[in-house]
Amino acid sequence: MAVGPATLPNFEPISGFRLGTASAGIKTPGRLDLVVMELTESASVAGVFTRNAFCAAPVTLSKKHLAAGQPRYLLTNTGNANAGTGAEGMADASGCCAKLAELVGVKAEQVLPFSTGVIGEKLPVEKIYAALPAAVDALSENGWEAAASGILTTDTRPKGASCSLEMNGQTVRVSGISKGAGMIRPNMATMLAYVATDAQVEQADLQALLSEVAERTFNRVTIDGDTSTNDSCMLVATGASGVVCAPGQAEWDQFAEAIESVLRELAQAIVRDGEGATKFVSVEVNGADDSAEALKVAYAIAHSPLVKTALFASDPNWGRILAAVGYAGVEQLDLEALKIYLGDVCIVENGGRAADYTEEQGQTVMNEEDILIRVELARGDVRETVWTTDLSKDYVTINADYRS
């Protein structure tokens, strides 16, 4: 079950970035579950990672290898998170890096590993070792679509975004894929996302850009409030187009917006494919004193099981939204000035139910697949938006049966 269109874009190939996908049979025989991404030697690489204290072994190792120098390969397996696996998990992640490095003729430190799947189980490294040659043989600049499928776990469909823009009379391309459907409150990025561009960007500028746009995109989605142990988002600039992009240039904002638009599309695709989701819900909070205050209110609504189950039932139970705003922790909240809307329908004003509100108006909004909940705090000029889903019976079933 998913909300909205499921089609992948026509991916713009990124010169200097190749993807190869194979089946290692890590959890399901014959399923695509191993992806190798090859970066040109001159590429700049940026990354943001989970803030979960129990971060997975591949996250720890990727951060270490990214800081050490020039990454050349990204290695992703699904079906097993290699998280909560202690020293043995670190050894297994290192072994996978070494095996791929030996195969392609680079240093092990130039391989960044990524894993997703069940937490607490030993990584079946022998299966990965056996499938690596096939993934390397499949490397192609047109390998985006297969890779989009190869990184999935409980997702019902692959997720991708792609665009191109003209800069200084030349074409710059951006493409990306992501995965995630449950255990989603990124707190940095998402479960896994990979975006590449053929622009030339210094590593420090690329890292600053990724950190900034991830905050406004992946850090604004939540399915269930759970932050994964394996969240990783990588941004690669190969430089193959020859177009130099740097802050302060006239066209930097145009380039930054292109990167942000791709990340936003990937982030929202995760919400639309949330486990058991039947609604795509935007929670918009306007008129806050600061961002933290706005997000308190937005997440109180987005994480409320009572609000989320009402959304699943298409029940305009506005009292649940009012209650969530009330317990969000905003100090000295002026209830008389606050307003709450379902779509364009005002449901709360002057401290209670809006005088003109009717159940029929609320029902019309709640019957839609895409729903906007808007809160006007009337305290300042800060605005934040969080994207989430309803909470369905299928979410419970999917997660109850996840390991079976």
Coordinates of C-alpha atoms in Angstrom, one line a residue:
M1 CA 0.0 0.0 0.0
A2 CA 1.4 3.4 -0.9
V3 CA 0.1 6.9 -1.6
G4 CA 0.5 8.7 -4.9
P5 CA 2.3 7.9 -8.2
A6 CA 4.9 5.1 -8.2
T7 CA 6.8 5.8 -11.4
L8 CA 10.5 6.3 -11.5
P9 CA 12.0 9.2 -13.4
N10 CA 14.0 8.9 -16.6
F11 CA 17.3 9.2 -14.7
E12 CA 19.9 11.6 -15.9
P13 CA 23.2 9.6 -16.2
I14 CA 25.9 11.2 -14.2
S15 CA 29.3 11.1 -15.9
G16 CA 31.9 9.7 -13.5
F17 CA 29.3 7.8 -11.4
R18 CA 28.4 4.2 -12.1
L19 CA 26.1 1.8 -10.4
G20 CA 26.0 -2.0 -10.4
T21 CA 23.4 -4.3 -8.8
A22 CA 23.4 -8.0 -8.1
S23 CA 21.6 -10.6 -5.9
A24 CA 23.5 -12.1 -3.0
G25 CA 20.5 -13.8 -1.5
I26 CA 21.1 -12.2 1.9
K27 CA 17.5 -12.6 3.1
T28 CA 15.5 -13.6 0.0
P29 CA 17.0 -15.8 -2.7
G30 CA 17.1 -14.2 -6.1
R31 CA 16.2 -10.7 -4.9
L32 CA 18.4 -7.7 -5.9
D33 CA 20.1 -6.9 -2.6
L34 CA 23.7 -5.7 -3.3
V35 CA 24.7 -2.4 -4.9
V36 CA 28.1 -1.1 -5.8
M37 CA 28.6 2.5 -6.8
E38 CA 31.8 3.7 -8.4
L39 CA 33.0 7.3 -8.2
T40 CA 35.5 9.0 -10.4
E41 CA 38.9 9.6 -8.7
S42 CA 38.4 13.4 -8.6
A43 CA 34.9 13.3 -7.1
S44 CA 33.9 15.2 -3.9
V45 CA 31.9 13.2 -1.4
A46 CA 29.7 14.4 1.5
G47 CA 27.6 12.5 4.0
V48 CA 25.2 12.8 6.9
F49 CA 24.5 10.0 9.2
T50 CA 22.2 8.8 11.9
R51 CA 22.4 10.3 15.4
N52 CA 21.2 7.0 17.0
A53 CA 23.8 6.1 19.7
F54 CA 23.6 2.5 18.6
C55 CA 24.7 3.4 15.1
A56 CA 25.4 0.4 12.9
A57 CA 28.9 -0.9 12.2
P58 CA 28.8 0.3 8.5
V59 CA 27.8 3.8 9.7
T60 CA 30.8 4.0 12.0
L61 CA 33.2 2.7 9.3
S62 CA 31.7 4.9 6.5
K63 CA 32.3 8.0 8.7
K64 CA 35.8 6.9 9.4
H65 CA 36.6 6.2 5.7
L66 CA 34.9 9.4 4.6
A67 CA 37.2 11.4 6.9
A68 CA 40.3 9.5 5.9
G69 CA 40.5 10.7 2.3
Q70 CA 39.2 10.0 -1.2
P71 CA 36.3 7.5 -1.4
R72 CA 36.0 5.6 -4.7
Y73 CA 33.2 3.1 -4.0
L74 CA 30.0 2.9 -2.0
L75 CA 28.9 -0.7 -1.1
T76 CA 25.3 -1.3 0.0
N77 CA 23.6 -4.5 1.2
T78 CA 20.0 -5.0 2.2
G79 CA 18.4 -7.7 4.3
N80 CA 20.7 -7.3 7.2
A81 CA 21.5 -4.0 9.0
N82 CA 24.8 -5.2 10.7
A83 CA 23.7 -3.1 13.7
G84 CA 23.9 -4.2 17.3
T85 CA 26.6 -6.6 16.3
G86 CA 29.6 -5.3 18.3
A87 CA 33.2 -5.9 17.3
E88 CA 32.2 -8.8 15.0
G89 CA 30.0 -6.4 13.0
M90 CA 32.9 -4.0 12.6
A91 CA 35.1 -6.8 11.4
D92 CA 32.4 -7.9 8.9
A93 CA 32.0 -4.4 7.5
S94 CA 35.7 -4.0 7.2
G95 CA 36.0 -7.4 5.5
C96 CA 33.4 -6.4 2.9
C97 CA 35.3 -3.2 2.2
A98 CA 38.6 -5.1 1.8
K99 CA 37.0 -7.7 -0.5
L100 CA 35.6 -5.1 -2.8
A101 CA 38.8 -3.0 -2.7
E102 CA 40.8 -6.1 -3.7
L103 CA 38.5 -6.8 -6.6
V104 CA 38.6 -3.3 -8.0
G105 CA 42.2 -2.3 -7.1
V106 CA 41.8 0.4 -4.5
K107 CA 42.5 0.7 -0.8
A108 CA 39.9 -0.6 1.7
E109 CA 39.7 2.9 3.2
Q110 CA 38.3 4.1 -0.2
V111 CA 35.2 1.9 0.2
L112 CA 32.2 3.2 2.2
P113 CA 29.9 0.4 3.4
F114 CA 26.1 0.7 4.0
S115 CA 23.6 -1.8 5.3
T116 CA 19.9 -2.0 5.9
G117 CA 17.6 -4.7 7.2
V118 CA 17.1 -6.6 10.4
I119 CA 19.0 -5.4 13.5
G120 CA 21.1 -7.7 15.7
E121 CA 21.9 -10.5 13.2
K122 CA 25.3 -11.4 11.9
L123 CA 26.1 -10.2 8.4
P124 CA 26.4 -13.1 5.9
V125 CA 29.7 -11.9 4.5
E126 CA 30.3 -15.0 2.4
K127 CA 27.2 -14.4 0.4
I128 CA 28.2 -10.8 -0.2
Y129 CA 31.8 -11.8 -1.2
A130 CA 30.4 -14.2 -3.7
A131 CA 28.1 -11.6 -5.3
L132 CA 30.5 -8.7 -5.5
P133 CA 32.0 -9.7 -8.9
A134 CA 28.5 -9.7 -10.5
A135 CA 27.8 -6.2 -9.0
V136 CA 31.1 -4.9 -10.3
D137 CA 30.5 -6.4 -13.8
A138 CA 27.1 -4.6 -13.9
L139 CA 28.6 -1.1 -13.3
S140 CA 27.0 1.4 -15.6
E141 CA 26.1 5.1 -15.6
N142 CA 22.6 3.9 -16.5
G143 CA 22.4 1.6 -13.5
W144 CA 20.1 3.9 -11.4
E145 CA 16.9 2.0 -11.9
A146 CA 18.3 -1.4 -10.8
A147 CA 20.1 0.2 -7.9
A148 CA 16.8 1.9 -6.8
S149 CA 15.3 -1.6 -6.4
G150 CA 18.5 -3.1 -5.0
I151 CA 18.5 -0.9 -1.9
L152 CA 14.9 -1.7 -0.8
T153 CA 13.7 -3.6 2.3
T154 CA 10.0 -3.3 3.3
D155 CA 9.5 -0.6 0.6
T156 CA 6.7 -1.4 -1.8
R157 CA 8.4 0.5 -4.7
P158 CA 11.7 2.1 -5.7
K159 CA 12.2 5.8 -5.2
G160 CA 14.2 8.2 -7.5
A161 CA 14.4 11.7 -8.6
S162 CA 16.4 13.4 -11.4
C163 CA 16.8 16.9 -12.9
S164 CA 19.1 19.0 -15.1
L165 CA 19.8 22.7 -15.2
E166 CA 21.7 25.1 -17.4
M167 CA 24.6 26.9 -15.8
N168 CA 27.1 29.1 -17.6
G169 CA 25.8 27.7 -20.9
Q170 CA 26.4 24.1 -19.9
T171 CA 24.1 21.4 -18.6
V172 CA 24.5 20.2 -15.0
R173 CA 22.7 16.9 -14.0
V174 CA 21.5 15.6 -10.7
S175 CA 20.1 12.2 -9.9
G176 CA 19.3 10.3 -6.7
I177 CA 17.7 7.3 -5.2
S178 CA 16.4 6.6 -1.6
K179 CA 14.9 3.8 0.4
G180 CA 12.8 3.8 3.6
A181 CA 9.3 2.9 4.6
G182 CA 9.5 2.2 8.4
M183 CA 11.7 3.1 11.3
I184 CA 11.6 6.6 9.9
R185 CA 12.4 9.8 11.8
P186 CA 15.7 10.5 10.3
N187 CA 17.2 13.0 12.7
M188 CA 19.8 13.7 10.0
A189 CA 18.8 12.1 6.6
T190 CA 16.9 9.0 5.9
M191 CA 17.5 5.3 6.1
L192 CA 19.5 5.3 2.8
A193 CA 19.9 7.9 0.1
Y194 CA 22.4 8.5 -2.7
V195 CA 22.5 11.6 -4.8
A196 CA 25.1 12.5 -7.5
T197 CA 25.8 15.5 -9.7
D198 CA 28.3 16.1 -12.4
A199 CA 29.1 19.6 -11.1
Q200 CA 32.5 20.4 -9.7
V201 CA 32.2 21.3 -6.0
E202 CA 34.8 21.5 -3.3
Q203 CA 34.3 18.9 -0.6
A204 CA 33.7 21.4 2.2
D205 CA 31.1 23.3 0.2
L206 CA 29.4 20.1 -0.7
Q207 CA 29.3 18.9 2.9
A208 CA 27.9 22.3 4.1
L209 CA 25.2 22.2 1.3
L210 CA 24.2 18.6 2.1
S211 CA 23.9 19.3 5.9
E212 CA 21.8 22.4 5.2
V213 CA 19.4 20.8 2.7
A214 CA 19.1 17.5 4.6
E215 CA 17.8 19.5 7.5
R216 CA 15.0 21.0 5.4
T217 CA 14.1 17.8 3.6
F218 CA 15.0 14.4 5.1
N219 CA 14.9 15.9 8.6
R220 CA 11.3 16.9 8.1
V221 CA 9.8 13.4 7.4
T222 CA 8.5 10.9 10.0
I223 CA 6.6 7.7 9.6
D224 CA 6.6 6.4 13.2
G225 CA 9.0 8.6 15.2
D226 CA 11.8 5.9 15.3
T227 CA 15.3 6.9 14.2
S228 CA 17.1 4.0 12.5
T229 CA 20.5 2.8 13.5
N230 CA 21.6 2.9 9.8
D231 CA 20.5 6.3 8.4
S232 CA 22.9 7.5 5.8
C233 CA 22.7 10.1 3.0
M234 CA 25.5 10.6 0.5
L235 CA 26.0 13.4 -2.0
V236 CA 28.6 13.0 -4.7
A237 CA 29.9 15.7 -7.1
T238 CA 32.0 14.1 -9.9
G239 CA 33.1 17.3 -11.6
A240 CA 32.8 15.6 -15.0
S241 CA 30.7 18.5 -16.5
G242 CA 33.5 20.9 -15.9
V243 CA 31.0 23.4 -14.4
V244 CA 32.4 24.8 -11.1
C245 CA 29.9 25.6 -8.4
A246 CA 30.8 27.5 -5.3
P247 CA 29.0 29.7 -2.7
G248 CA 29.1 33.3 -3.8
Q249 CA 28.7 32.6 -7.5
A250 CA 25.7 34.1 -9.2
E251 CA 24.3 30.6 -10.0
W252 CA 25.1 28.9 -6.7
D253 CA 21.5 29.3 -5.4
Q254 CA 20.2 27.7 -8.6
F255 CA 22.4 24.7 -8.1
A256 CA 21.6 24.5 -4.4
E257 CA 17.9 24.5 -5.2
A258 CA 18.3 21.7 -7.7
I259 CA 20.0 19.6 -5.1
E260 CA 17.3 20.4 -2.5
S261 CA 14.5 19.7 -4.9
V262 CA 15.9 16.2 -5.6
L263 CA 16.3 15.5 -1.8
R264 CA 12.8 16.8 -1.1
E265 CA 11.3 14.6 -3.8
L266 CA 13.2 11.6 -2.4
A267 CA 12.2 12.4 1.2
Q268 CA 8.5 12.8 0.3
A269 CA 8.6 9.5 -1.7
I270 CA 9.6 7.8 1.5
V271 CA 6.5 9.2 3.3
R272 CA 4.3 8.2 0.4
D273 CA 5.6 4.7 0.7
G274 CA 5.4 4.6 4.5
E275 CA 4.5 1.1 5.8
G276 CA 0.8 0.7 5.5
A277 CA 0.3 4.4 4.5
T278 CA -3.0 5.5 2.9
K279 CA -2.5 9.2 3.5
F280 CA 0.3 11.7 2.7
V281 CA 0.0 14.4 5.4
S282 CA 1.7 17.8 5.5
V283 CA 1.7 19.4 9.0
E284 CA 2.5 23.1 8.6
V285 CA 3.1 25.3 11.6
N286 CA 3.2 29.1 11.0
G287 CA 3.8 32.0 13.2
A288 CA 6.2 30.4 15.7
D289 CA 8.9 32.3 17.7
D290 CA 11.6 29.9 16.4
S291 CA 12.1 26.7 14.4
A292 CA 12.3 24.5 17.5
E293 CA 8.9 25.8 18.7
A294 CA 7.3 25.2 15.3
L295 CA 8.8 21.7 15.1
K296 CA 7.6 20.8 18.6
V297 CA 4.0 21.4 17.5
A298 CA 4.4 19.8 14.1
Y299 CA 5.9 16.6 15.6
A300 CA 3.4 16.4 18.4
I301 CA 0.7 16.2 15.7
A302 CA 2.7 14.0 13.3
H303 CA 3.5 11.4 16.1
S304 CA 0.2 11.3 17.8
P305 CA -1.2 7.7 17.4
L306 CA -4.7 9.2 18.0
V307 CA -4.3 11.7 15.2
K308 CA -2.7 9.1 12.9
T309 CA -5.4 6.6 13.4
A310 CA -8.1 9.2 12.8
L311 CA -6.4 10.0 9.6
F312 CA -6.5 6.3 8.6
A313 CA -10.2 6.3 9.3
S314 CA -10.7 9.5 7.4
D315 CA -12.3 10.7 10.7
P316 CA -12.3 14.5 11.1
N317 CA -11.8 14.2 14.9
W318 CA -10.4 17.7 15.3
G319 CA -10.2 17.4 19.1
R320 CA -7.2 15.0 18.7
I321 CA -5.3 17.7 16.8
L322 CA -6.2 20.3 19.3
A323 CA -5.0 18.1 22.1
A324 CA -1.6 17.4 20.4
V325 CA -1.0 21.2 19.9
G326 CA -1.8 21.7 23.6
Y327 CA 0.7 19.2 24.9
A328 CA 3.5 20.1 22.5
G329 CA 5.2 22.2 25.2
V330 CA 4.8 25.7 23.8
E331 CA 5.1 28.1 26.8
Q332 CA 2.4 30.8 27.3
L333 CA 0.4 29.6 24.3
D334 CA -2.3 32.2 23.4
L335 CA -5.3 29.9 22.8
E336 CA -7.5 32.8 21.7
A337 CA -5.1 33.8 18.9
L338 CA -4.3 30.3 17.7
K339 CA -6.1 28.8 14.7
I340 CA -6.0 25.2 13.3
Y341 CA -7.0 24.3 9.8
L342 CA -7.8 21.1 7.9
G343 CA -6.9 22.1 4.4
D344 CA -8.6 25.5 4.0
V345 CA -11.2 24.7 6.6
C346 CA -10.8 26.4 9.9
I347 CA -11.5 23.9 12.7
V348 CA -10.3 25.7 15.8
E349 CA -10.3 29.4 16.7
N350 CA -10.9 31.5 19.8
G351 CA -9.9 28.6 22.0
G352 CA -12.4 26.1 20.7
R353 CA -14.3 24.8 17.7
A354 CA -14.6 27.4 14.9
A355 CA -18.0 28.9 14.7
D356 CA -18.5 28.2 11.0
Y357 CA -17.1 24.7 11.0
T358 CA -19.2 21.8 10.0
E359 CA -18.5 18.0 10.2
E360 CA -19.2 17.8 6.4
Q361 CA -16.4 20.3 5.7
G362 CA -13.9 18.3 7.7
Q363 CA -15.0 15.0 6.2
T364 CA -14.4 16.3 2.7
V365 CA -10.8 17.1 3.5
M366 CA -10.2 13.9 5.4
N367 CA -11.5 11.8 2.4
E368 CA -8.5 13.0 0.3
E369 CA -5.2 11.1 0.0
D370 CA -3.1 14.3 0.4
I371 CA -4.1 16.2 3.6
L372 CA -2.8 19.5 5.0
I373 CA -3.0 20.2 8.7
R374 CA -2.1 23.8 9.4
V375 CA -1.5 25.5 12.7
E376 CA -1.3 29.3 13.0
L377 CA 0.4 30.1 16.4
A378 CA 0.4 33.9 16.0
R379 CA 3.6 34.2 18.0
G380 CA 6.3 35.1 15.4
D381 CA 7.2 34.7 11.8
V382 CA 8.9 31.3 11.7
R383 CA 7.3 28.5 9.6
E384 CA 8.1 24.8 9.5
T385 CA 6.5 21.8 7.7
V386 CA 6.8 18.1 8.6
W387 CA 5.6 15.3 6.3
T388 CA 4.0 12.2 7.7
T389 CA 1.4 9.4 7.2
D390 CA -1.6 7.9 8.9
L391 CA -1.2 4.8 11.1
S392 CA -3.0 1.8 9.6
K393 CA -3.6 -1.9 10.5
D394 CA -1.1 -2.8 7.8
Y395 CA 1.7 -0.9 9.6
V396 CA 1.1 -3.2 12.6
T397 CA 1.0 -6.3 10.5
I398 CA 4.2 -5.4 8.5
N399 CA 6.2 -4.8 11.6
A400 CA 4.8 -7.7 13.6
D401 CA 5.8 -10.0 10.7
Y402 CA 9.1 -8.3 9.8
R403 CA 11.4 -11.1 10.8
S404 CA 9.2 -14.0 9.7

